[in-house]
Short mmCIF file of C-alpha atoms in Angstrom, two decimals:
data_model
loop_
_atom_site.label_atom_id
_atom_site.label_comp_id
_atom_site.label_asym_id
_atom_site.label_seq_id
_atom_site.Cartn_x
_atom_site.Cartn_y
_atom_site.Cartn_z
CA MET O 1 5.39 -44.03 -0.77
CA LYS O 2 6.49 -44.77 -4.55
CA ARG O 3 9.49 -43.87 -5.35
CA PHE O 4 10.41 -42.84 -8.64
CA PHE O 5 13.93 -41.42 -10.47
CA LEU O 6 14.46 -40.69 -14.42
CA LEU O 7 16.68 -43.07 -16.38
CA LEU O 8 18.10 -40.81 -19.53
CA SER O 9 18.28 -43.73 -21.61
CA PHE O 10 18.78 -41.30 -24.04
CA VAL O 11 17.95 -37.63 -25.15
CA VAL O 12 17.92 -36.54 -28.35
CA PHE O 13 17.92 -32.77 -29.97
CA SER O 14 16.74 -31.79 -33.24
CA VAL O 15 17.06 -28.37 -34.93
CA ALA O 16 15.13 -27.66 -37.83
CA ALA O 17 17.22 -27.34 -40.91
CA LEU O 18 18.80 -23.77 -40.75
CA LEU O 19 16.30 -22.31 -43.49
CA ALA O 20 15.00 -18.85 -43.91
CA GLN O 21 12.64 -19.56 -41.16
CA THR O 22 14.17 -21.64 -38.19
CA PRO O 23 11.28 -22.61 -35.85
CA GLN O 24 12.67 -22.72 -32.51
CA LYS O 25 12.09 -25.13 -30.85
CA MET O 26 13.67 -28.23 -29.66
CA THR O 27 12.46 -32.38 -29.35
CA TYR O 28 13.49 -33.68 -25.52
CA GLN O 29 12.71 -37.23 -24.64
CA ALA O 30 13.88 -39.99 -21.61
CA VAL O 31 12.86 -42.70 -20.20
CA VAL O 32 10.87 -42.50 -17.02
CA ARG O 33 11.25 -46.10 -14.33
CA ASN O 34 10.52 -46.30 -10.71
CA SER O 35 13.10 -47.31 -7.97
CA GLY O 36 12.33 -50.52 -9.13
CA ASN O 37 14.07 -49.90 -12.50
CA VAL O 38 10.37 -50.60 -13.56
CA LEU O 39 8.93 -48.53 -16.87
CA ILE O 40 6.32 -45.97 -15.70
CA THR O 41 4.37 -46.81 -18.73
CA ASN O 42 0.79 -44.47 -19.77
CA HIS O 43 0.63 -42.29 -17.12
CA ASN O 44 0.27 -38.66 -16.93
CA VAL O 45 3.46 -36.98 -16.54
CA SER O 46 4.19 -32.88 -15.35
CA VAL O 47 7.68 -31.65 -16.11
CA ARG O 48 9.38 -28.38 -15.77
CA ILE O 49 12.35 -27.39 -18.24
CA SER O 50 14.86 -24.63 -17.31
CA ILE O 51 17.15 -23.86 -19.46
CA LEU O 52 20.34 -22.57 -17.30
CA GLN O 53 23.61 -20.00 -18.09
CA GLY O 54 26.84 -21.08 -17.25
CA SER O 55 26.76 -23.86 -14.91
CA GLU O 56 24.28 -26.19 -13.56
CA SER O 57 23.51 -24.03 -10.93
CA GLY O 58 23.16 -21.27 -13.43
CA THR O 59 20.73 -18.58 -13.70
CA PRO O 60 17.58 -19.95 -15.77
CA VAL O 61 17.16 -17.75 -18.57
CA TYR O 62 13.73 -19.92 -19.72
CA VAL O 63 11.18 -21.84 -17.43
CA GLU O 64 8.74 -23.56 -18.94
CA ASN O 65 6.02 -26.58 -17.58
CA HIS O 66 5.02 -29.08 -19.78
CA SER O 67 2.22 -31.71 -18.71
CA THR O 68 2.87 -35.10 -21.07
CA THR O 69 1.57 -39.13 -21.65
CA THR O 70 4.55 -41.54 -21.18
CA ASN O 71 4.56 -44.55 -23.99
CA ALA O 72 3.82 -48.10 -23.43
CA ASN O 73 7.47 -48.01 -23.38
CA GLY O 74 7.57 -45.11 -20.24
CA LEU O 75 8.73 -42.72 -23.14
CA MET O 76 8.13 -39.18 -22.51
CA THR O 77 8.19 -36.44 -25.15
CA VAL O 78 7.80 -32.97 -25.01
CA VAL O 79 9.46 -29.82 -27.72
CA ILE O 80 11.87 -27.03 -25.40
CA GLY O 81 10.23 -23.55 -26.74
CA GLY O 82 6.53 -25.00 -26.93
CA GLY O 83 5.50 -25.57 -22.99
CA ASN O 84 3.52 -22.60 -21.17
CA ALA O 85 6.47 -20.42 -20.53
CA VAL O 86 6.87 -19.71 -17.09
CA SER O 87 9.84 -16.72 -17.20
CA GLY O 88 12.19 -15.70 -20.01
CA SER O 89 11.41 -15.98 -23.36
CA PHE O 90 12.86 -19.12 -25.09
CA GLU O 91 12.53 -16.93 -29.18
CA HIS O 92 15.26 -14.43 -27.46
CA ILE O 93 18.21 -16.73 -26.11
CA ASN O 94 21.58 -15.35 -27.11
CA TRP O 95 22.55 -19.00 -27.75
CA ALA O 96 26.24 -17.41 -28.29
CA ASN O 97 26.74 -16.14 -24.59
CA SER O 98 27.17 -20.05 -23.84
CA PRO O 99 27.44 -22.62 -21.97
CA TYR O 100 23.93 -23.58 -20.96
CA PHE O 101 22.83 -26.20 -19.36
CA LEU O 102 19.69 -28.32 -19.58
CA LYS O 103 17.28 -29.04 -16.28
CA SER O 104 15.02 -31.52 -16.57
CA GLU O 105 12.21 -31.87 -13.26
CA ILE O 106 9.33 -34.79 -13.38
CA ASP O 107 6.33 -34.82 -11.11
CA PRO O 108 5.45 -38.36 -11.91
CA ASP O 109 1.74 -38.13 -10.31
CA GLY O 110 1.08 -34.69 -12.78
CA GLY O 111 1.31 -32.94 -10.46
CA ILE O 112 3.71 -29.41 -9.29
CA SER O 113 5.94 -32.16 -6.43
CA TYR O 114 8.92 -32.20 -8.59
CA SER O 115 10.73 -35.46 -7.46
CA ILE O 116 13.10 -36.29 -10.43
CA THR O 117 15.36 -33.60 -11.68
CA SER O 118 18.14 -33.67 -13.90
CA VAL O 119 21.15 -31.52 -15.60
CA GLN O 120 22.86 -31.87 -18.14
CA GLN O 121 25.19 -29.66 -20.75
CA LEU O 122 23.43 -28.63 -24.18
CA LEU O 123 26.49 -28.99 -26.61
CA SER O 124 26.52 -27.89 -30.17
CA VAL O 125 24.16 -28.55 -31.75
CA PRO O 126 21.54 -26.71 -30.20
CA TYR O 127 23.60 -23.75 -30.54
CA ALA O 128 22.91 -23.73 -34.71
CA LEU O 129 20.42 -21.91 -33.39
CA PHE O 130 22.47 -19.18 -33.11
CA ALA O 131 23.40 -19.63 -36.78
CA GLN O 132 20.05 -17.89 -37.42
CA GLU O 133 21.86 -14.62 -36.33
CA ALA O 134 24.13 -14.75 -39.48
CA ALA O 135 21.65 -15.98 -41.55
CA ASN O 136 19.91 -12.44 -41.74
CA GLY O 137 22.58 -11.21 -43.58
CA PHE O 138 24.10 -8.21 -41.12
CA THR O 139 27.52 -8.25 -42.03
CA GLY O 140 28.36 -6.40 -38.33
CA ASP O 141 29.13 -3.26 -40.04
CA TYR O 142 27.44 -0.03 -38.72
CA ASN O 143 27.28 1.44 -42.08
CA ASP O 144 25.83 -1.58 -42.97
CA LEU O 145 22.94 -0.66 -40.75
CA SER O 146 18.62 1.03 -41.99
CA ASN O 147 17.67 3.46 -40.47
CA ILE O 148 21.16 5.01 -38.49
CA PRO O 149 20.09 7.96 -36.66
CA ASN O 150 21.44 11.05 -37.68
CA PHE O 151 23.49 12.48 -35.37
CA ALA O 152 24.77 15.62 -34.86
CA PRO O 153 28.68 16.67 -35.41
CA VAL O 154 30.44 17.30 -31.99
CA ALA O 155 33.19 19.19 -31.31
CA THR O 156 36.65 17.12 -31.48
CA SER O 157 38.09 18.90 -29.53
CA GLY O 158 36.94 17.43 -26.39
CA ASP O 159 36.46 20.74 -24.19
CA TYR O 160 33.16 22.45 -23.27
CA ASN O 161 34.16 26.17 -25.04
CA ASP O 162 34.39 25.00 -28.48
CA LEU O 163 30.18 23.44 -28.89
CA THR O 164 27.82 25.13 -30.09
CA ASN O 165 24.54 26.21 -28.99
CA ARG O 166 25.37 25.02 -25.66
CA PRO O 167 22.43 25.25 -23.22
CA THR O 168 21.67 27.51 -20.42
CA PHE O 169 21.55 25.65 -17.10
CA THR O 170 18.48 26.84 -14.03
CA GLU O 171 18.55 25.11 -10.86
CA SER O 172 14.94 23.68 -10.96
CA GLN O 173 12.81 22.38 -13.73
CA ILE O 174 9.04 22.09 -13.09
CA LEU O 175 6.22 20.05 -15.02
CA THR O 176 2.25 21.93 -14.62
CA ILE O 177 -0.36 20.95 -16.42
CA SER O 178 -3.66 23.40 -17.20
CA ASN O 179 -6.52 22.21 -19.12
CA ASP O 180 -4.97 21.18 -22.75
CA THR O 181 -1.49 22.51 -21.99
CA ILE O 182 1.65 21.56 -20.63
CA TYR O 183 3.71 23.92 -19.30
CA LEU O 184 7.60 23.90 -18.49
CA THR O 185 9.41 25.99 -15.47
CA GLY O 186 11.08 29.09 -17.57
CA GLY O 187 7.96 29.63 -20.44
CA SER O 188 7.86 26.61 -22.41
CA PHE O 189 4.89 24.99 -22.94
CA VAL O 190 3.21 22.84 -25.30
CA LYS O 191 -0.56 21.90 -26.53
CA LEU O 192 -1.66 18.58 -25.22
CA PRO O 193 -4.45 17.31 -29.10
CA ALA O 194 -7.52 17.96 -28.52
CA GLY O 195 -9.20 15.06 -26.66
CA PHE O 196 -12.63 14.39 -25.94
CA ASP O 197 -14.66 17.48 -24.58
CA GLY O 198 -16.96 15.72 -22.42
CA ASN O 199 -20.14 17.20 -23.93
CA TYR O 200 -22.47 14.73 -24.34
CA ASN O 201 -23.79 15.79 -26.93
CA ASN O 202 -20.37 15.53 -28.99
CA LEU O 203 -20.23 11.79 -28.38
CA THR O 204 -21.26 9.45 -31.52
CA ASN O 205 -23.27 6.57 -31.72
CA LYS O 206 -25.44 7.95 -28.34
CA PRO O 207 -28.03 5.44 -27.27
CA ASN O 208 -31.34 5.80 -28.87
CA LEU O 209 -33.28 7.12 -25.35
CA ALA O 210 -36.85 7.12 -25.06
CA PRO O 211 -38.68 10.59 -24.92
CA VAL O 212 -40.06 11.33 -21.34
CA ALA O 213 -42.53 13.71 -20.01
CA THR O 214 -39.84 17.10 -20.13
CA SER O 215 -42.31 19.47 -18.55
CA GLY O 216 -40.87 18.09 -14.94
CA ALA O 217 -44.63 19.05 -13.40
CA TYR O 218 -46.10 16.26 -11.44
CA ASN O 219 -49.87 17.52 -12.52
CA ASP O 220 -48.49 16.70 -16.48
CA LEU O 221 -48.39 12.82 -16.04
CA THR O 222 -51.20 11.18 -16.67
CA GLY O 223 -52.60 7.78 -14.75
CA LYS O 224 -51.88 9.92 -11.31
CA PRO O 225 -52.81 7.55 -8.61
CA ASN O 226 -54.88 9.18 -6.54
CA LEU O 227 -54.26 10.30 -3.29
CA ALA O 228 -56.26 10.71 -0.62
CA PRO O 229 -56.71 14.36 1.61
CA VAL O 230 -54.28 15.13 4.27
CA ALA O 231 -54.15 17.62 6.87
CA THR O 232 -52.48 20.56 5.11
CA SER O 233 -50.97 22.98 7.30
CA GLY O 234 -48.10 20.92 8.41
CA ASN O 235 -48.51 22.00 11.71
CA TYR O 236 -48.46 19.32 14.92
CA ASN O 237 -51.08 21.07 16.55
CA ASP O 238 -53.41 20.77 13.69
CA LEU O 239 -53.56 17.54 14.45
CA THR O 240 -56.03 15.74 16.91
CA ASN O 241 -56.13 13.38 19.64
CA ARG O 242 -52.17 14.46 20.04
CA PRO O 243 -49.71 12.27 22.43
CA GLN O 244 -49.29 13.75 25.68
CA ILE O 245 -45.09 13.58 25.49
CA PRO O 246 -43.51 13.98 29.05
CA GLN O 247 -40.62 15.58 29.96
CA ILE O 248 -37.49 13.89 30.66
CA PRO O 249 -35.54 15.70 33.90
CA GLN O 250 -32.09 16.28 32.60
CA ASN O 251 -30.45 16.27 36.45
CA VAL O 252 -30.16 13.34 38.33
CA SER O 253 -31.72 15.32 41.39
CA ALA O 254 -34.85 15.27 39.52
CA PHE O 255 -35.25 12.12 40.57
CA GLN O 256 -36.11 10.45 43.76
CA ASN O 257 -32.83 8.73 44.97
CA ASP O 258 -34.91 6.25 46.21
CA ALA O 259 -31.79 3.48 46.31
CA GLY O 260 -29.69 5.53 48.41
CA TYR O 261 -26.72 7.10 45.79
CA ILE O 262 -24.59 8.84 47.57
CA THR O 263 -24.81 12.74 45.61
CA GLN O 264 -21.78 13.75 47.86
CA ALA O 265 -19.06 12.08 50.15
CA ALA O 266 -16.62 14.05 52.70
CA VAL O 267 -13.54 12.29 51.50
CA PRO O 268 -10.29 13.38 53.55
CA THR O 269 -7.75 15.57 51.61
CA ASN O 270 -5.15 16.04 54.33
CA VAL O 271 -3.17 12.75 56.12
CA SER O 272 -3.82 14.92 59.02
CA GLN O 273 -7.81 15.14 59.00
CA LEU O 274 -6.89 10.79 59.27
CA GLN O 275 -6.16 8.96 62.33
CA ASN O 276 -2.80 8.06 63.09
CA ASP O 277 -3.06 4.70 64.04
CA ALA O 278 -0.30 2.75 62.51
CA GLY O 279 2.27 5.50 64.40
CA TYR O 280 3.55 7.79 61.20
CA ILE O 281 5.91 9.45 61.20
CA THR O 282 4.61 13.44 61.27
CA SER O 283 7.83 15.34 61.86
CA PHE O 284 11.82 14.47 62.17
CA THR O 285 14.10 16.47 63.29
CA GLU O 286 17.88 15.35 64.16
CA GLN O 287 21.10 16.95 65.18
CA GLN O 288 24.05 16.39 62.51
CA VAL O 289 27.60 17.47 63.61
CA LEU O 290 29.60 17.78 61.14
CA THR O 291 33.56 17.60 62.60
CA ILE O 292 37.40 18.10 60.59
CA SER O 293 40.70 16.43 60.89
CA HIS O 294 43.23 16.79 58.85
CA ASP O 295 42.50 15.91 55.32
CA THR O 296 39.29 13.92 56.52
CA ILE O 297 35.48 15.74 57.64
CA TYR O 298 33.58 13.54 59.96
CA LEU O 299 29.63 13.29 60.86
CA THR O 300 27.73 12.44 63.33
CA GLY O 301 27.04 8.17 63.72
CA GLY O 302 30.55 7.64 62.62
CA SER O 303 30.13 8.28 58.43
CA PHE O 304 33.63 10.29 56.46
CA VAL O 305 34.52 11.69 53.72
CA LYS O 306 38.40 12.41 52.72
CA LEU O 307 39.00 15.95 51.40
CA PRO O 308 41.76 15.68 47.65
CA THR O 309 45.26 17.21 48.65
CA ALA O 310 46.04 20.65 48.32
CA GLU O 311 47.73 19.94 45.07
CA GLY O 312 44.34 18.90 43.39
CA PHE O 313 42.62 19.89 39.95
CA SER O 314 41.37 23.43 40.95
CA GLY O 315 37.96 22.89 39.01
CA SER O 316 38.76 25.12 36.00
CA TYR O 317 38.65 23.41 32.77
CA ASN O 318 42.41 25.78 31.39
CA ASP O 319 44.37 24.24 34.29
CA LEU O 320 43.64 21.11 32.70
CA THR O 321 46.74 19.40 30.67
CA ASP O 322 46.03 17.62 27.43
CA LYS O 323 43.28 19.51 26.45
CA PRO O 324 42.52 18.29 23.08
CA THR O 325 42.57 20.44 20.21
CA ILE O 326 39.20 20.89 18.75
CA PRO O 327 38.42 22.22 15.62
CA THR O 328 36.06 24.91 14.54
CA VAL O 329 33.89 23.29 12.08
CA PRO O 330 32.97 25.63 8.64
CA THR O 331 29.43 27.25 8.89
CA ASN O 332 29.13 27.34 4.80
CA VAL O 333 29.87 24.82 2.63
CA SER O 334 32.02 26.82 0.29
CA ALA O 335 34.15 26.36 3.53
CA PHE O 336 34.39 22.76 2.12
CA THR O 337 36.75 21.30 -0.55
CA ASN O 338 34.60 20.54 -3.73
CA ASP O 339 36.92 17.35 -4.50
CA ALA O 340 33.11 15.70 -5.60
CA GLY O 341 32.25 18.07 -8.34
CA TYR O 342 29.48 18.81 -6.86
CA LEU O 343 27.48 22.19 -9.06
CA THR O 344 27.93 25.05 -7.36
CA SER O 345 25.34 26.32 -9.98
CA PHE O 346 22.52 25.09 -13.12
CA SER O 347 20.84 26.65 -15.72
CA GLU O 348 19.78 25.16 -18.45
CA SER O 349 16.79 25.59 -20.78
CA GLN O 350 14.48 22.58 -21.19
CA ILE O 351 11.98 22.24 -24.69
CA LEU O 352 9.17 20.37 -25.18
CA THR O 353 7.78 18.67 -28.00
CA ILE O 354 5.22 16.15 -28.97
CA SER O 355 4.65 14.08 -30.84
CA ASN O 356 2.08 11.65 -31.66
CA ASP O 357 1.01 10.60 -28.26
CA THR O 358 4.57 11.13 -26.71
CA ILE O 359 5.99 14.56 -25.07
CA TYR O 360 9.80 14.80 -25.12
CA LEU O 361 11.82 16.45 -24.04
CA THR O 362 15.79 17.97 -23.93
CA GLY O 363 18.05 15.96 -22.80
CA GLY O 364 15.83 12.34 -23.83
CA SER O 365 13.35 11.78 -21.28
CA PHE O 366 9.96 11.28 -22.43
CA VAL O 367 6.54 10.41 -21.41
CA LYS O 368 3.57 8.42 -23.26
CA LEU O 369 0.31 10.27 -22.73
CA PRO O 370 -3.01 8.35 -21.98
CA ALA O 371 -4.78 6.94 -25.14
CA GLY O 372 -7.33 9.69 -26.36
CA PHE O 373 -11.45 9.06 -26.47
CA ASP O 374 -12.18 8.97 -29.70
CA GLY O 375 -16.17 10.91 -28.85
CA ASN O 376 -17.77 7.57 -29.63
CA TYR O 377 -20.56 6.17 -27.14
CA ASN O 378 -19.93 2.05 -28.44
CA ASN O 379 -16.06 2.37 -27.17
CA LEU O 380 -16.05 4.24 -23.78
CA THR O 381 -15.83 1.63 -21.08
CA ASN O 382 -18.39 0.74 -18.28
CA LYS O 383 -21.14 1.66 -19.63
CA PRO O 384 -23.89 2.29 -17.77
CA ASN O 385 -26.92 -0.03 -18.58
CA LEU O 386 -29.73 2.00 -19.33
CA ALA O 387 -33.70 0.74 -18.11
CA PRO O 388 -35.80 1.14 -21.58
CA VAL O 389 -38.20 3.95 -19.79
CA ALA O 390 -42.41 4.47 -20.90
CA THR O 391 -42.91 6.49 -23.37
CA SER O 392 -46.51 7.34 -22.78
CA GLY O 393 -45.72 9.86 -20.30
CA ALA O 394 -48.83 8.03 -18.09
CA TYR O 395 -47.98 7.19 -14.93
CA ASN O 396 -49.55 3.34 -15.56
CA ASP O 397 -46.74 2.84 -17.79
CA LEU O 398 -44.34 3.29 -15.37
CA THR O 399 -42.10 0.34 -14.37
CA GLY O 400 -41.17 0.13 -10.58
CA LYS O 401 -44.21 2.58 -9.32
CA PRO O 402 -43.90 2.56 -5.18
CA ASN O 403 -46.76 0.69 -3.67
CA LEU O 404 -48.58 4.23 -1.89
CA ALA O 405 -49.34 3.14 1.39
CA PRO O 406 -53.84 4.26 1.94
CA VAL O 407 -54.01 7.55 4.81
CA ALA O 408 -55.28 8.94 7.36
CA THR O 409 -58.01 12.03 5.38
CA SER O 410 -59.55 12.79 9.43
CA GLY O 411 -56.29 14.62 10.51
CA ASN O 412 -56.96 11.94 13.47
CA TYR O 413 -53.75 11.23 14.94
CA ASN O 414 -55.21 7.95 16.16
CA ASP O 415 -56.51 7.63 12.79
CA LEU O 416 -53.01 7.08 12.12
CA THR O 417 -51.42 3.83 11.06
CA ASN O 418 -48.22 2.59 13.17
CA ARG O 419 -48.14 5.28 15.64
CA PRO O 420 -44.87 5.17 17.56
CA GLN O 421 -44.87 3.94 20.99
CA ILE O 422 -44.14 6.84 23.57
CA PRO O 423 -41.93 5.26 26.48
CA GLN O 424 -43.04 5.87 30.00
CA ILE O 425 -40.24 7.66 31.63
CA PRO O 426 -39.16 6.31 34.85
CA GLN O 427 -39.32 8.86 38.34
CA ASN O 428 -36.78 6.83 40.08
CA VAL O 429 -33.81 6.66 39.59
CA SER O 430 -33.63 2.53 41.18
CA ALA O 431 -35.84 2.05 38.29
CA PHE O 432 -32.89 1.88 35.87
CA GLN O 433 -30.26 -0.65 35.74
CA ASN O 434 -27.09 0.17 37.26
CA ASP O 435 -24.49 -1.07 34.65
CA ALA O 436 -22.53 1.86 35.32
CA GLY O 437 -21.75 -0.42 38.50
CA TYR O 438 -22.46 3.22 40.63
CA ILE O 439 -22.16 3.45 44.24
CA THR O 440 -24.64 3.10 46.30
CA GLN O 441 -23.18 2.87 49.94
CA ALA O 442 -19.24 4.16 50.70
CA ALA O 443 -16.86 3.37 53.38
CA VAL O 444 -14.80 6.31 53.32
CA PRO O 445 -11.68 4.86 55.17
CA THR O 446 -11.13 6.46 58.37
CA ASN O 447 -7.28 5.67 59.61
CA VAL O 448 -3.56 5.43 58.01
CA SER O 449 -3.90 1.65 58.38
CA GLN O 450 -7.25 1.32 55.96
CA LEU O 451 -5.35 2.34 53.52
CA GLN O 452 -2.39 0.22 51.46
CA ASN O 453 0.51 1.18 52.23
CA ASP O 454 1.78 1.07 48.32
CA ALA O 455 4.27 4.50 48.46
CA GLY O 456 6.10 2.46 51.46
CA TYR O 457 6.14 5.03 54.29
CA ILE O 458 7.67 5.17 57.32
CA THR O 459 5.52 3.29 59.48
CA SER O 460 7.73 3.59 62.61
CA PHE O 461 10.47 5.10 63.32
CA THR O 462 12.89 4.97 66.31
CA GLU O 463 16.80 6.91 66.47
#
């Protein structure tokens, strides 16, 4: 695999003269050579340019991609600020926050596998772009600004009580909306601008829909199909040659048990009903004798336990020494010191105002209202594609008419087409597939030894 590297034979930054409309672009040139120091000529390459702030590994404030071609001398040229922006804005770079570094990454194959990387510091020439900031004539004096907000005078004493029109605080404010009105807890409300009322007749530029039969009566259609008469009673019993539908049994006992399935099995529920052929213990009694000598209790078989001395612990918490001091936990917030300055009470009157498409709340909060609909049909999105309709009112002029199949007119079931296939119900259980794995015969164990001793019961015991 070929290895490439970037030979920076020269790097040129050109900045347009500081005119009234300074172009926000810089020219970057470099010569690309391979690992054998051979020029990569007349070849498509891709370049990623990053402007880093602070250091060679600083945060990128602007990243863009380029696709370019080297010339016969291996020279490539890109215009920084004119590529495909990936992140940031070249025009909004604050060149006063120096230093800045230029990082270039090149893929000699024109892809995104950047194998050639170079980082160099931007020196004084690019910062001429910052001179444009001074060219706008702003002196830095607040009074030279236009559209200065009209700030209300404030009390200079620093005492809240010296303020005029102090707000009255409430604990919480809740916004609700009903129809065209937004309500705030406390009774404040604001009317939303009038929107579209949802009435089709109030739309402008409505489509010109062709008239259709308006009576809604089938008989008012012209060119109606000639439908053959059918039995009109609607009663199944009025049909002739009705099929004999068998009754389906609901219980297994209604079938012939020709397969010998077990209907009931006498399964023992007590161990005493089984033969104890394994010698399991059915009852056990052992006499154990306790004796005491001095400070020791002995049990038959050699087990013993030492008693505590007479000066031992009485078992009472009050007899403990060095008991810990258990603090009293306060149950009310007022029992704590309010060192964080939390509000103990709060009330504030909030005022809603509306301007154009924005609702403002006292304190600076605001919310943009969705753009209202102007009532113009042509300005609707996702309008339905309305198909043309027949204007004559004649059935034959309709498109996409249903293909009505002929029906039997005799009223005889046998004359119907596509009659349902009525299944035969088997009478025996053996006629069904035993897909559920039902037991046909079960050998119920009669001895304990035939069962798995998964509980670890004692099979024999000798003492």
